[in-house]
Amino acid sequence: MAEWVFTEEQQALRTAVRKFCAENFDEATVRRLMESEPRFDPAVWRRLGSELGVLGMSVPEADGGVGGSLVDQAVAVEEFGATLACGPLFGTVYLAIPALVACPAGTARDELLGALVEGERTAAFAPDPVTEAGGALTGTAAQVVDAGAADVLLIAATGADGLGLYAVDLNGPGVQRDSLVTMDLTRPQARIVLDGAPAGLLAGPAEAQRVIDHALQVGSALLAVEQVGAAQHLLDLAVDYAKSRLQFGRQIGSFQAIKHKLADMLVDLEHARSAAYHAVWALADGSDDPALAASIAQAISSAAFSRIAADAIQVHGGIGFTWEHQAHLYFKRAATDAALLGSAEQHRSRVAEMVLDTAVAQSNAAPVATG
């Protein structure tokens, strides 16, 4: 078994992104941005692309990226998760950019990919197909993360020739956007209604399903890494509080019940971290089945983040769920993330189908020895 370690360059990247997040996504800033419109700072977003270059780290240099690996991208994403960084990361970085990288090269695709990587434009992604006719799309995408302020929507559509992936200008004709009231104010969602909206084809029937599947697998892996970053921050908060909070003249961290809870949180976190980065490495170098690894990562990380968020509030007591304390923001992020790309239960079912059903089929197909 290979042992994976982060390189010195990746450690330096982590330090740089952590510093940037501390300066631009502190708790006060996050609280201000999550109640603003749009719910991110476009100038800071552009700096993430042009200054830090962390919006498309795994994009080849020929396509306008830095030519790094998906592991590099994951290192940055983990730090974004730790601070609940406000911005269209889910729609643009986790889904749209991987989809465009997987699309056939072309002028429209190349220009859009370059603009997203540089932070000049933002995108949202909707894999459930609408209807295409004559290059125009009609239908509704009920809940699309980051679509409220995105410039472009990448959306699947079915037409006379079959399934395709299209790009729609969300500020163009035939588009209606309705912002949704959601639990997590740091991750906005919108309902998109298309009525004959002009669209550009990015991937035709021969490529569209592969592109969509790849984007969803990368998105699942990066979301899992983000969940790990957020869970690590909560564990750090809980440990610090257990060391400083006194009860009956003792630190609450000295009580066995608190020790056990913190230990369980650490076990959950490390399990999720291993699964999340395994999925990232599987996608980066083909060391494992990417669909299987991505579903395992989501099943484990979603459940772990939700448990850690709840336990962190328990360690803090009543203050943890008040509006004044940041723990409740992470609790809401955990609940929202757990449903974005399929619940933990749904991913466990996919894993069972890929592993158990395949094993049964192979067993049934194996010749029976007679003698």
Short mmCIF file of the C-alpha atoms (twelve columns), coordinates in Angstrom:
data_MODEL
# 
_entry.id   MODEL 
# 
loop_
_atom_site.group_PDB 
_atom_site.id 
_atom_site.type_symbol 
_atom_site.label_atom_id 
_atom_site.label_alt_id 
_atom_site.label_comp_id 
_atom_site.label_asym_id 
_atom_site.label_seq_id 
_atom_site.Cartn_x 
_atom_site.Cartn_y 
_atom_site.Cartn_z 
_atom_site.pdbx_PDB_model_num 
ATOM 1   C CA . MET A 1   0.000   0.000   0.000   1 
ATOM 2   C CA . ALA A 2   1.322   3.418   -0.961  1 
ATOM 3   C CA . GLU A 3   1.680   6.020   1.773   1 
ATOM 4   C CA . TRP A 4   0.510   9.447   0.719   1 
ATOM 5   C CA . VAL A 5   2.119   12.558  2.179   1 
ATOM 6   C CA . PHE A 6   1.746   16.242  1.390   1 
ATOM 7   C CA . THR A 7   4.685   17.850  -0.388  1 
ATOM 8   C CA . GLU A 8   6.518   20.914  0.889   1 
ATOM 9   C CA . GLU A 9   4.814   22.939  -1.840  1 
ATOM 10  C CA . GLN A 10  1.403   21.769  -0.673  1 
ATOM 11  C CA . GLN A 11  2.251   22.643  2.923   1 
ATOM 12  C CA . ALA A 12  3.311   26.106  1.771   1 
ATOM 13  C CA . LEU A 13  0.073   26.413  -0.192  1 
ATOM 14  C CA . ARG A 14  -1.913  25.508  2.931   1 
ATOM 15  C CA . THR A 15  -0.103  28.209  4.903   1 
ATOM 16  C CA . ALA A 16  -0.758  30.845  2.222   1 
ATOM 17  C CA . VAL A 17  -4.470  30.014  1.877   1 
ATOM 18  C CA . ARG A 18  -4.906  29.876  5.666   1 
ATOM 19  C CA . LYS A 19  -3.375  33.350  5.960   1 
ATOM 20  C CA . PHE A 20  -5.605  34.705  3.182   1 
ATOM 21  C CA . CYS A 21  -8.704  33.219  4.809   1 
ATOM 22  C CA . ALA A 22  -7.782  34.653  8.206   1 
ATOM 23  C CA . GLU A 23  -7.509  38.092  6.643   1 
ATOM 24  C CA . ASN A 24  -10.601 37.932  4.429   1 
ATOM 25  C CA . PHE A 25  -13.016 35.383  5.955   1 
ATOM 26  C CA . ASP A 26  -12.887 36.016  9.688   1 
ATOM 27  C CA . GLU A 27  -16.148 35.473  11.567  1 
ATOM 28  C CA . ALA A 28  -17.210 39.128  11.446  1 
ATOM 29  C CA . THR A 29  -16.670 39.280  7.682   1 
ATOM 30  C CA . VAL A 30  -18.549 36.014  7.086   1 
ATOM 31  C CA . ARG A 31  -21.505 37.305  9.109   1 
ATOM 32  C CA . ARG A 32  -21.550 40.522  7.090   1 
ATOM 33  C CA . LEU A 33  -21.267 38.770  3.727   1 
ATOM 34  C CA . MET A 34  -23.947 36.174  4.419   1 
ATOM 35  C CA . GLU A 35  -26.487 38.979  4.806   1 
ATOM 36  C CA . SER A 36  -25.324 41.007  1.804   1 
ATOM 37  C CA . GLU A 37  -26.170 40.802  -1.913  1 
ATOM 38  C CA . PRO A 38  -24.319 39.185  -3.501  1 
ATOM 39  C CA . ARG A 39  -23.208 37.047  -0.562  1 
ATOM 40  C CA . PHE A 40  -19.538 37.348  -1.368  1 
ATOM 41  C CA . ASP A 41  -17.022 40.054  -2.155  1 
ATOM 42  C CA . PRO A 42  -16.305 40.036  -5.935  1 
ATOM 43  C CA . ALA A 43  -12.977 41.804  -5.388  1 
ATOM 44  C CA . VAL A 44  -11.805 39.136  -2.929  1 
ATOM 45  C CA . TRP A 45  -13.063 36.444  -5.308  1 
ATOM 46  C CA . ARG A 46  -10.957 37.890  -8.127  1 
ATOM 47  C CA . ARG A 47  -7.921  37.878  -5.836  1 
ATOM 48  C CA . LEU A 48  -8.449  34.165  -5.168  1 
ATOM 49  C CA . GLY A 49  -8.136  33.612  -8.897  1 
ATOM 50  C CA . SER A 50  -5.587  36.152  -10.079 1 
ATOM 51  C CA . GLU A 51  -3.444  36.587  -6.948  1 
ATOM 52  C CA . LEU A 52  -3.528  33.190  -5.217  1 
ATOM 53  C CA . GLY A 53  -4.467  31.115  -8.263  1 
ATOM 54  C CA . VAL A 54  -6.523  28.701  -6.149  1 
ATOM 55  C CA . LEU A 55  -9.771  28.576  -8.164  1 
ATOM 56  C CA . GLY A 56  -8.449  26.199  -10.806 1 
ATOM 57  C CA . MET A 57  -5.355  24.578  -9.371  1 
ATOM 58  C CA . SER A 58  -5.869  21.295  -11.194 1 
ATOM 59  C CA . VAL A 59  -6.623  22.969  -14.541 1 
ATOM 60  C CA . PRO A 60  -3.844  22.331  -17.103 1 
ATOM 61  C CA . GLU A 61  -1.666  25.303  -17.980 1 
ATOM 62  C CA . ALA A 62  -2.816  25.017  -21.599 1 
ATOM 63  C CA . ASP A 63  -6.347  25.776  -20.400 1 
ATOM 64  C CA . GLY A 64  -5.339  28.775  -18.295 1 
ATOM 65  C CA . GLY A 65  -4.743  26.978  -15.002 1 
ATOM 66  C CA . VAL A 66  -1.625  26.536  -12.902 1 
ATOM 67  C CA . GLY A 67  -1.140  22.921  -13.943 1 
ATOM 68  C CA . GLY A 68  -1.299  21.519  -10.423 1 
ATOM 69  C CA . SER A 69  -3.139  18.457  -9.177  1 
ATOM 70  C CA . LEU A 70  -6.539  17.881  -7.631  1 
ATOM 71  C CA . VAL A 71  -4.693  17.297  -4.352  1 
ATOM 72  C CA . ASP A 72  -3.419  20.881  -4.544  1 
ATOM 73  C CA . GLN A 73  -6.974  22.076  -5.067  1 
ATOM 74  C CA . ALA A 74  -8.158  19.992  -2.117  1 
ATOM 75  C CA . VAL A 75  -5.541  21.513  0.205   1 
ATOM 76  C CA . ALA A 76  -6.930  24.978  -0.568  1 
ATOM 77  C CA . VAL A 77  -10.533 23.796  -0.244  1 
ATOM 78  C CA . GLU A 78  -9.889  22.355  3.227   1 
ATOM 79  C CA . GLU A 79  -8.827  25.805  4.408   1 
ATOM 80  C CA . PHE A 80  -11.898 27.384  2.807   1 
ATOM 81  C CA . GLY A 81  -14.053 24.938  4.745   1 
ATOM 82  C CA . ALA A 82  -12.381 25.797  8.025   1 
ATOM 83  C CA . THR A 83  -13.486 29.438  7.733   1 
ATOM 84  C CA . LEU A 84  -16.840 28.988  5.905   1 
ATOM 85  C CA . ALA A 85  -15.346 31.124  3.135   1 
ATOM 86  C CA . CYS A 86  -18.120 33.053  1.382   1 
ATOM 87  C CA . GLY A 87  -18.131 32.753  -2.390  1 
ATOM 88  C CA . PRO A 88  -19.431 30.522  -5.196  1 
ATOM 89  C CA . LEU A 89  -16.917 27.773  -4.479  1 
ATOM 90  C CA . PHE A 90  -19.426 24.943  -4.778  1 
ATOM 91  C CA . GLY A 91  -20.829 25.988  -8.133  1 
ATOM 92  C CA . THR A 92  -17.645 27.312  -9.715  1 
ATOM 93  C CA . VAL A 93  -14.698 25.386  -8.256  1 
ATOM 94  C CA . TYR A 94  -16.219 22.067  -7.216  1 
ATOM 95  C CA . LEU A 95  -18.478 21.495  -10.238 1 
ATOM 96  C CA . ALA A 96  -18.296 23.929  -13.160 1 
ATOM 97  C CA . ILE A 97  -14.515 24.056  -13.584 1 
ATOM 98  C CA . PRO A 98  -14.088 20.242  -13.450 1 
ATOM 99  C CA . ALA A 99  -16.938 19.904  -15.955 1 
ATOM 100 C CA . LEU A 100 -15.311 22.363  -18.361 1 
ATOM 101 C CA . VAL A 101 -11.929 20.651  -18.046 1 
ATOM 102 C CA . ALA A 102 -13.615 17.393  -19.075 1 
ATOM 103 C CA . CYS A 103 -15.454 19.020  -22.014 1 
ATOM 104 C CA . PRO A 104 -14.038 18.977  -25.545 1 
ATOM 105 C CA . ALA A 105 -11.927 22.034  -26.312 1 
ATOM 106 C CA . GLY A 106 -13.599 24.885  -28.154 1 
ATOM 107 C CA . THR A 107 -13.701 28.669  -28.193 1 
ATOM 108 C CA . ALA A 108 -16.707 29.035  -25.890 1 
ATOM 109 C CA . ARG A 109 -15.448 26.415  -23.463 1 
ATOM 110 C CA . ASP A 110 -11.906 27.809  -23.407 1 
ATOM 111 C CA . GLU A 111 -12.981 31.407  -22.847 1 
ATOM 112 C CA . LEU A 112 -15.390 30.493  -20.056 1 
ATOM 113 C CA . LEU A 113 -12.896 28.221  -18.325 1 
ATOM 114 C CA . GLY A 114 -10.221 30.912  -18.389 1 
ATOM 115 C CA . ALA A 115 -12.595 33.512  -16.960 1 
ATOM 116 C CA . LEU A 116 -13.676 31.194  -14.124 1 
ATOM 117 C CA . VAL A 117 -10.114 30.281  -13.219 1 
ATOM 118 C CA . GLU A 118 -9.114  33.957  -13.085 1 
ATOM 119 C CA . GLY A 119 -12.096 34.858  -10.907 1 
ATOM 120 C CA . GLU A 120 -13.524 37.180  -13.556 1 
ATOM 121 C CA . ARG A 121 -16.793 35.234  -13.796 1 
ATOM 122 C CA . THR A 122 -18.709 32.784  -11.593 1 
ATOM 123 C CA . ALA A 123 -20.817 29.745  -12.414 1 
ATOM 124 C CA . ALA A 124 -23.437 27.350  -11.095 1 
ATOM 125 C CA . PHE A 125 -24.089 23.751  -12.135 1 
ATOM 126 C CA . ALA A 126 -27.374 21.862  -12.601 1 
ATOM 127 C CA . PRO A 127 -27.083 18.171  -13.602 1 
ATOM 128 C CA . ASP A 128 -30.813 17.407  -13.797 1 
ATOM 129 C CA . PRO A 129 -31.815 17.888  -17.452 1 
ATOM 130 C CA . VAL A 130 -34.258 20.405  -18.866 1 
ATOM 131 C CA . THR A 131 -35.508 20.454  -22.477 1 
ATOM 132 C CA . GLU A 132 -33.534 21.709  -25.468 1 
ATOM 133 C CA . ALA A 133 -35.008 22.742  -28.835 1 
ATOM 134 C CA . GLY A 134 -33.220 24.755  -31.493 1 
ATOM 135 C CA . GLY A 135 -30.419 25.806  -29.159 1 
ATOM 136 C CA . ALA A 136 -32.834 27.179  -26.551 1 
ATOM 137 C CA . LEU A 137 -33.580 25.646  -23.146 1 
ATOM 138 C CA . THR A 138 -36.879 25.382  -21.311 1 
ATOM 139 C CA . GLY A 139 -37.471 23.974  -17.849 1 
ATOM 140 C CA . THR A 140 -36.843 24.536  -14.159 1 
ATOM 141 C CA . ALA A 141 -33.845 23.836  -11.951 1 
ATOM 142 C CA . ALA A 142 -35.471 23.840  -8.524  1 
ATOM 143 C CA . GLN A 143 -32.485 24.291  -6.199  1 
ATOM 144 C CA . VAL A 144 -29.144 25.419  -7.606  1 
ATOM 145 C CA . VAL A 145 -26.332 26.411  -5.256  1 
ATOM 146 C CA . ASP A 146 -24.665 29.739  -6.096  1 
ATOM 147 C CA . ALA A 147 -27.078 30.436  -8.977  1 
ATOM 148 C CA . GLY A 148 -28.468 33.600  -7.398  1 
ATOM 149 C CA . ALA A 149 -25.425 35.681  -8.292  1 
ATOM 150 C CA . ALA A 150 -23.654 33.479  -10.859 1 
ATOM 151 C CA . ASP A 151 -22.878 34.760  -14.335 1 
ATOM 152 C CA . VAL A 152 -23.282 31.419  -16.107 1 
ATOM 153 C CA . LEU A 153 -25.258 28.236  -15.524 1 
ATOM 154 C CA . LEU A 154 -23.908 24.923  -16.774 1 
ATOM 155 C CA . ILE A 155 -26.970 22.727  -17.169 1 
ATOM 156 C CA . ALA A 156 -27.843 19.361  -18.671 1 
ATOM 157 C CA . ALA A 157 -30.583 19.309  -21.311 1 
ATOM 158 C CA . THR A 158 -32.203 16.671  -23.470 1 
ATOM 159 C CA . GLY A 159 -33.017 17.426  -27.101 1 
ATOM 160 C CA . ALA A 160 -33.661 15.587  -30.341 1 
ATOM 161 C CA . ASP A 161 -30.076 14.322  -30.464 1 
ATOM 162 C CA . GLY A 162 -29.940 13.230  -26.828 1 
ATOM 163 C CA . LEU A 163 -28.305 14.559  -23.674 1 
ATOM 164 C CA . GLY A 164 -26.029 17.583  -23.802 1 
ATOM 165 C CA . LEU A 165 -24.331 19.993  -21.406 1 
ATOM 166 C CA . TYR A 166 -25.027 23.646  -22.130 1 
ATOM 167 C CA . ALA A 167 -23.958 27.071  -20.893 1 
ATOM 168 C CA . VAL A 168 -26.657 29.676  -20.229 1 
ATOM 169 C CA . ASP A 169 -26.039 33.366  -19.570 1 
ATOM 170 C CA . LEU A 170 -27.996 33.935  -16.358 1 
ATOM 171 C CA . ASN A 171 -28.263 37.629  -17.143 1 
ATOM 172 C CA . GLY A 172 -29.664 36.927  -20.621 1 
ATOM 173 C CA . PRO A 173 -33.201 36.588  -21.997 1 
ATOM 174 C CA . GLY A 174 -35.502 33.744  -21.015 1 
ATOM 175 C CA . VAL A 175 -34.018 33.408  -17.519 1 
ATOM 176 C CA . GLN A 176 -35.826 33.955  -14.236 1 
ATOM 177 C CA . ARG A 177 -33.989 33.717  -10.915 1 
ATOM 178 C CA . ASP A 178 -35.734 33.351  -7.578  1 
ATOM 179 C CA . SER A 179 -33.563 33.353  -4.457  1 
ATOM 180 C CA . LEU A 180 -34.497 30.667  -1.935  1 
ATOM 181 C CA . VAL A 181 -34.643 30.921  1.842   1 
ATOM 182 C CA . THR A 182 -32.163 28.345  3.118   1 
ATOM 183 C CA . MET A 183 -30.779 27.188  6.435   1 
ATOM 184 C CA . ASP A 184 -27.165 28.044  5.570   1 
ATOM 185 C CA . LEU A 185 -26.917 31.727  4.707   1 
ATOM 186 C CA . THR A 186 -23.266 31.314  3.697   1 
ATOM 187 C CA . ARG A 187 -24.238 28.963  0.826   1 
ATOM 188 C CA . PRO A 188 -27.145 30.584  -1.085  1 
ATOM 189 C CA . GLN A 189 -29.413 28.726  -3.485  1 
ATOM 190 C CA . ALA A 190 -31.805 29.860  -6.197  1 
ATOM 191 C CA . ARG A 191 -34.588 28.499  -8.382  1 
ATOM 192 C CA . ILE A 192 -33.866 28.951  -12.089 1 
ATOM 193 C CA . VAL A 193 -36.699 29.000  -14.622 1 
ATOM 194 C CA . LEU A 194 -35.672 28.849  -18.287 1 
ATOM 195 C CA . ASP A 195 -38.150 29.803  -21.002 1 
ATOM 196 C CA . GLY A 196 -36.492 29.547  -24.386 1 
ATOM 197 C CA . ALA A 197 -33.178 30.749  -22.966 1 
ATOM 198 C CA . PRO A 198 -30.354 30.797  -25.553 1 
ATOM 199 C CA . ALA A 199 -27.654 28.253  -24.731 1 
ATOM 200 C CA . GLY A 200 -24.265 27.217  -26.030 1 
ATOM 201 C CA . LEU A 201 -23.421 23.540  -26.371 1 
ATOM 202 C CA . LEU A 202 -20.351 22.471  -24.366 1 
ATOM 203 C CA . ALA A 203 -20.611 18.682  -24.636 1 
ATOM 204 C CA . GLY A 204 -22.813 16.696  -26.990 1 
ATOM 205 C CA . PRO A 205 -24.493 13.306  -26.538 1 
ATOM 206 C CA . ALA A 206 -21.233 11.409  -26.981 1 
ATOM 207 C CA . GLU A 207 -19.535 13.257  -24.118 1 
ATOM 208 C CA . ALA A 208 -22.173 14.836  -21.869 1 
ATOM 209 C CA . GLN A 209 -22.817 11.980  -19.441 1 
ATOM 210 C CA . ARG A 210 -19.095 11.386  -18.930 1 
ATOM 211 C CA . VAL A 211 -18.543 15.102  -18.275 1 
ATOM 212 C CA . ILE A 212 -21.442 15.338  -15.819 1 
ATOM 213 C CA . ASP A 213 -20.371 12.189  -13.956 1 
ATOM 214 C CA . HIS A 214 -16.793 13.488  -13.697 1 
ATOM 215 C CA . ALA A 215 -17.966 16.854  -12.341 1 
ATOM 216 C CA . LEU A 216 -20.171 15.206  -9.721  1 
ATOM 217 C CA . GLN A 217 -17.355 12.888  -8.614  1 
ATOM 218 C CA . VAL A 218 -14.871 15.755  -8.274  1 
ATOM 219 C CA . GLY A 219 -17.532 17.834  -6.547  1 
ATOM 220 C CA . SER A 220 -18.241 15.040  -4.065  1 
ATOM 221 C CA . ALA A 221 -14.548 14.639  -3.239  1 
ATOM 222 C CA . LEU A 222 -13.917 18.375  -2.817  1 
ATOM 223 C CA . LEU A 223 -17.077 18.818  -0.757  1 
ATOM 224 C CA . ALA A 224 -15.861 16.003  1.500   1 
ATOM 225 C CA . VAL A 225 -12.531 17.800  1.957   1 
ATOM 226 C CA . GLU A 226 -14.374 21.035  2.742   1 
ATOM 227 C CA . GLN A 227 -16.405 19.176  5.367   1 
ATOM 228 C CA . VAL A 228 -13.164 17.895  6.885   1 
ATOM 229 C CA . GLY A 229 -11.805 21.442  7.121   1 
ATOM 230 C CA . ALA A 230 -14.953 22.684  8.843   1 
ATOM 231 C CA . ALA A 231 -15.024 19.688  11.220  1 
ATOM 232 C CA . GLN A 232 -11.377 20.272  12.158  1 
ATOM 233 C CA . HIS A 233 -12.187 23.878  13.061  1 
ATOM 234 C CA . LEU A 234 -15.078 22.743  15.267  1 
ATOM 235 C CA . LEU A 235 -12.913 20.181  17.042  1 
ATOM 236 C CA . ASP A 236 -10.285 22.853  17.701  1 
ATOM 237 C CA . LEU A 237 -12.983 25.164  19.087  1 
ATOM 238 C CA . ALA A 238 -14.353 22.423  21.334  1 
ATOM 239 C CA . VAL A 239 -10.921 21.471  22.680  1 
ATOM 240 C CA . ASP A 240 -10.021 25.090  23.427  1 
ATOM 241 C CA . TYR A 241 -13.342 25.616  25.207  1 
ATOM 242 C CA . ALA A 242 -12.936 22.400  27.232  1 
ATOM 243 C CA . LYS A 243 -9.554  23.649  28.421  1 
ATOM 244 C CA . SER A 244 -10.785 27.099  29.440  1 
ATOM 245 C CA . ARG A 245 -14.326 26.530  30.767  1 
ATOM 246 C CA . LEU A 246 -14.446 25.873  34.489  1 
ATOM 247 C CA . GLN A 247 -17.198 23.998  36.300  1 
ATOM 248 C CA . PHE A 248 -17.119 23.060  39.975  1 
ATOM 249 C CA . GLY A 249 -13.626 24.539  40.027  1 
ATOM 250 C CA . ARG A 250 -12.331 22.196  37.308  1 
ATOM 251 C CA . GLN A 251 -11.774 22.436  33.561  1 
ATOM 252 C CA . ILE A 252 -14.675 20.661  31.885  1 
ATOM 253 C CA . GLY A 253 -12.121 18.883  29.713  1 
ATOM 254 C CA . SER A 254 -11.072 16.934  32.780  1 
ATOM 255 C CA . PHE A 255 -14.501 15.282  33.016  1 
ATOM 256 C CA . GLN A 256 -14.623 11.804  31.523  1 
ATOM 257 C CA . ALA A 257 -17.795 12.477  29.527  1 
ATOM 258 C CA . ILE A 258 -16.170 15.434  27.761  1 
ATOM 259 C CA . LYS A 259 -12.937 13.510  27.172  1 
ATOM 260 C CA . HIS A 260 -14.866 10.675  25.525  1 
ATOM 261 C CA . LYS A 261 -16.873 13.055  23.344  1 
ATOM 262 C CA . LEU A 262 -13.752 14.868  22.133  1 
ATOM 263 C CA . ALA A 263 -12.031 11.529  21.454  1 
ATOM 264 C CA . ASP A 264 -15.021 10.351  19.407  1 
ATOM 265 C CA . MET A 265 -14.960 13.606  17.445  1 
ATOM 266 C CA . LEU A 266 -11.285 13.093  16.630  1 
ATOM 267 C CA . VAL A 267 -11.887 9.516   15.446  1 
ATOM 268 C CA . ASP A 268 -14.754 10.696  13.214  1 
ATOM 269 C CA . LEU A 269 -12.598 13.495  11.832  1 
ATOM 270 C CA . GLU A 270 -9.595  11.314  10.965  1 
ATOM 271 C CA . HIS A 271 -11.848 8.703   9.367   1 
ATOM 272 C CA . ALA A 272 -13.414 11.410  7.201   1 
ATOM 273 C CA . ARG A 273 -10.040 12.946  6.339   1 
ATOM 274 C CA . SER A 274 -8.678  9.615   5.128   1 
ATOM 275 C CA . ALA A 275 -11.767 8.902   3.026   1 
ATOM 276 C CA . ALA A 276 -11.884 12.405  1.539   1 
ATOM 277 C CA . TYR A 277 -8.248  12.529  0.463   1 
ATOM 278 C CA . HIS A 278 -8.408  8.949   -0.774  1 
ATOM 279 C CA . ALA A 279 -11.170 10.076  -3.150  1 
ATOM 280 C CA . VAL A 280 -9.114  13.068  -4.247  1 
ATOM 281 C CA . TRP A 281 -6.061  10.922  -4.951  1 
ATOM 282 C CA . ALA A 282 -8.215  8.327   -6.742  1 
ATOM 283 C CA . LEU A 283 -9.508  11.046  -9.062  1 
ATOM 284 C CA . ALA A 284 -6.061  12.585  -9.480  1 
ATOM 285 C CA . ASP A 285 -4.098  9.475   -10.423 1 
ATOM 286 C CA . GLY A 286 -6.621  6.718   -11.043 1 
ATOM 287 C CA . SER A 287 -5.400  4.695   -8.062  1 
ATOM 288 C CA . ASP A 288 -8.968  3.513   -7.335  1 
ATOM 289 C CA . ASP A 289 -12.472 3.549   -8.811  1 
ATOM 290 C CA . PRO A 290 -13.325 7.283   -8.667  1 
ATOM 291 C CA . ALA A 291 -17.098 6.777   -8.442  1 
ATOM 292 C CA . LEU A 292 -16.699 4.334   -5.556  1 
ATOM 293 C CA . ALA A 293 -14.120 6.480   -3.734  1 
ATOM 294 C CA . ALA A 294 -16.221 9.653   -4.126  1 
ATOM 295 C CA . SER A 295 -19.345 7.996   -2.717  1 
ATOM 296 C CA . ILE A 296 -17.412 6.518   0.203   1 
ATOM 297 C CA . ALA A 297 -15.949 9.969   0.922   1 
ATOM 298 C CA . GLN A 298 -19.364 11.642  0.907   1 
ATOM 299 C CA . ALA A 299 -21.010 8.923   2.981   1 
ATOM 300 C CA . ILE A 300 -18.336 9.189   5.660   1 
ATOM 301 C CA . SER A 301 -17.611 12.929  5.600   1 
ATOM 302 C CA . SER A 302 -21.230 14.108  5.597   1 
ATOM 303 C CA . ALA A 303 -22.078 11.916  8.572   1 
ATOM 304 C CA . ALA A 304 -18.884 12.814  10.423  1 
ATOM 305 C CA . PHE A 305 -19.299 16.567  9.945   1 
ATOM 306 C CA . SER A 306 -22.912 16.411  11.144  1 
ATOM 307 C CA . ARG A 307 -21.959 14.455  14.278  1 
ATOM 308 C CA . ILE A 308 -18.987 16.688  15.055  1 
ATOM 309 C CA . ALA A 309 -21.103 19.819  14.606  1 
ATOM 310 C CA . ALA A 310 -23.710 18.490  17.024  1 
ATOM 311 C CA . ASP A 311 -21.103 17.317  19.538  1 
ATOM 312 C CA . ALA A 312 -19.236 20.631  19.418  1 
ATOM 313 C CA . ILE A 313 -22.448 22.370  20.449  1 
ATOM 314 C CA . GLN A 314 -22.884 19.869  23.278  1 
ATOM 315 C CA . VAL A 315 -19.378 20.612  24.544  1 
ATOM 316 C CA . HIS A 316 -20.088 24.345  24.475  1 
ATOM 317 C CA . GLY A 317 -23.466 23.965  26.126  1 
ATOM 318 C CA . GLY A 318 -26.293 26.444  25.478  1 
ATOM 319 C CA . ILE A 319 -23.988 29.173  24.156  1 
ATOM 320 C CA . GLY A 320 -23.028 26.937  21.218  1 
ATOM 321 C CA . PHE A 321 -26.386 27.229  19.488  1 
ATOM 322 C CA . THR A 322 -26.981 30.927  20.064  1 
ATOM 323 C CA . TRP A 323 -26.751 33.410  17.206  1 
ATOM 324 C CA . GLU A 324 -23.715 34.998  18.856  1 
ATOM 325 C CA . HIS A 325 -21.593 31.828  18.697  1 
ATOM 326 C CA . GLN A 326 -20.072 30.589  15.458  1 
ATOM 327 C CA . ALA A 327 -20.756 26.902  16.173  1 
ATOM 328 C CA . HIS A 328 -24.336 27.185  14.952  1 
ATOM 329 C CA . LEU A 329 -23.112 28.477  11.583  1 
ATOM 330 C CA . TYR A 330 -21.096 25.299  11.112  1 
ATOM 331 C CA . PHE A 331 -24.037 23.178  12.287  1 
ATOM 332 C CA . LYS A 332 -26.176 24.723  9.546   1 
ATOM 333 C CA . ARG A 333 -23.430 24.224  6.967   1 
ATOM 334 C CA . ALA A 334 -23.191 20.550  7.982   1 
ATOM 335 C CA . ALA A 335 -26.936 20.028  7.578   1 
ATOM 336 C CA . THR A 336 -26.956 21.741  4.181   1 
ATOM 337 C CA . ASP A 337 -23.847 20.015  2.819   1 
ATOM 338 C CA . ALA A 338 -25.228 16.605  3.753   1 
ATOM 339 C CA . ALA A 339 -27.986 17.018  1.143   1 
ATOM 340 C CA . LEU A 340 -26.231 18.807  -1.721  1 
ATOM 341 C CA . LEU A 341 -24.818 15.859  -3.673  1 
ATOM 342 C CA . GLY A 342 -26.780 13.065  -2.065  1 
ATOM 343 C CA . SER A 343 -27.246 12.108  1.561   1 
ATOM 344 C CA . ALA A 344 -24.942 9.737   3.421   1 
ATOM 345 C CA . GLU A 345 -27.633 7.059   3.107   1 
ATOM 346 C CA . GLN A 346 -27.856 7.530   -0.659  1 
ATOM 347 C CA . HIS A 347 -24.087 7.264   -1.047  1 
ATOM 348 C CA . ARG A 348 -23.987 4.128   1.101   1 
ATOM 349 C CA . SER A 349 -26.607 2.625   -1.203  1 
ATOM 350 C CA . ARG A 350 -24.455 3.501   -4.220  1 
ATOM 351 C CA . VAL A 351 -21.457 1.882   -2.589  1 
ATOM 352 C CA . ALA A 352 -23.509 -1.245  -1.938  1 
ATOM 353 C CA . GLU A 353 -24.621 -1.349  -5.557  1 
ATOM 354 C CA . MET A 354 -21.070 -0.932  -6.851  1 
ATOM 355 C CA . VAL A 355 -19.459 -3.414  -4.460  1 
ATOM 356 C CA . LEU A 356 -22.016 -5.953  -3.307  1 
ATOM 357 C CA . ASP A 357 -24.111 -6.193  -6.472  1 
ATOM 358 C CA . THR A 358 -20.975 -6.534  -8.588  1 
ATOM 359 C CA . ALA A 359 -19.614 -9.243  -6.288  1 
ATOM 360 C CA . VAL A 360 -22.883 -11.189 -6.480  1 
ATOM 361 C CA . ALA A 361 -22.952 -10.894 -10.265 1 
ATOM 362 C CA . GLN A 362 -19.371 -12.139 -10.527 1 
ATOM 363 C CA . SER A 363 -20.130 -14.985 -8.147  1 
ATOM 364 C CA . ASN A 364 -23.142 -16.041 -10.184 1 
ATOM 365 C CA . ALA A 365 -21.116 -15.890 -13.395 1 
ATOM 366 C CA . ALA A 366 -18.251 -18.003 -12.013 1 
ATOM 367 C CA . PRO A 367 -18.134 -21.621 -13.255 1 
ATOM 368 C CA . VAL A 368 -19.208 -24.210 -10.730 1 
ATOM 369 C CA . ALA A 369 -16.627 -26.915 -10.092 1 
ATOM 370 C CA . THR A 370 -17.847 -30.476 -10.441 1 
ATOM 371 C CA . GLY A 371 -16.101 -33.659 -9.649  1 
# 
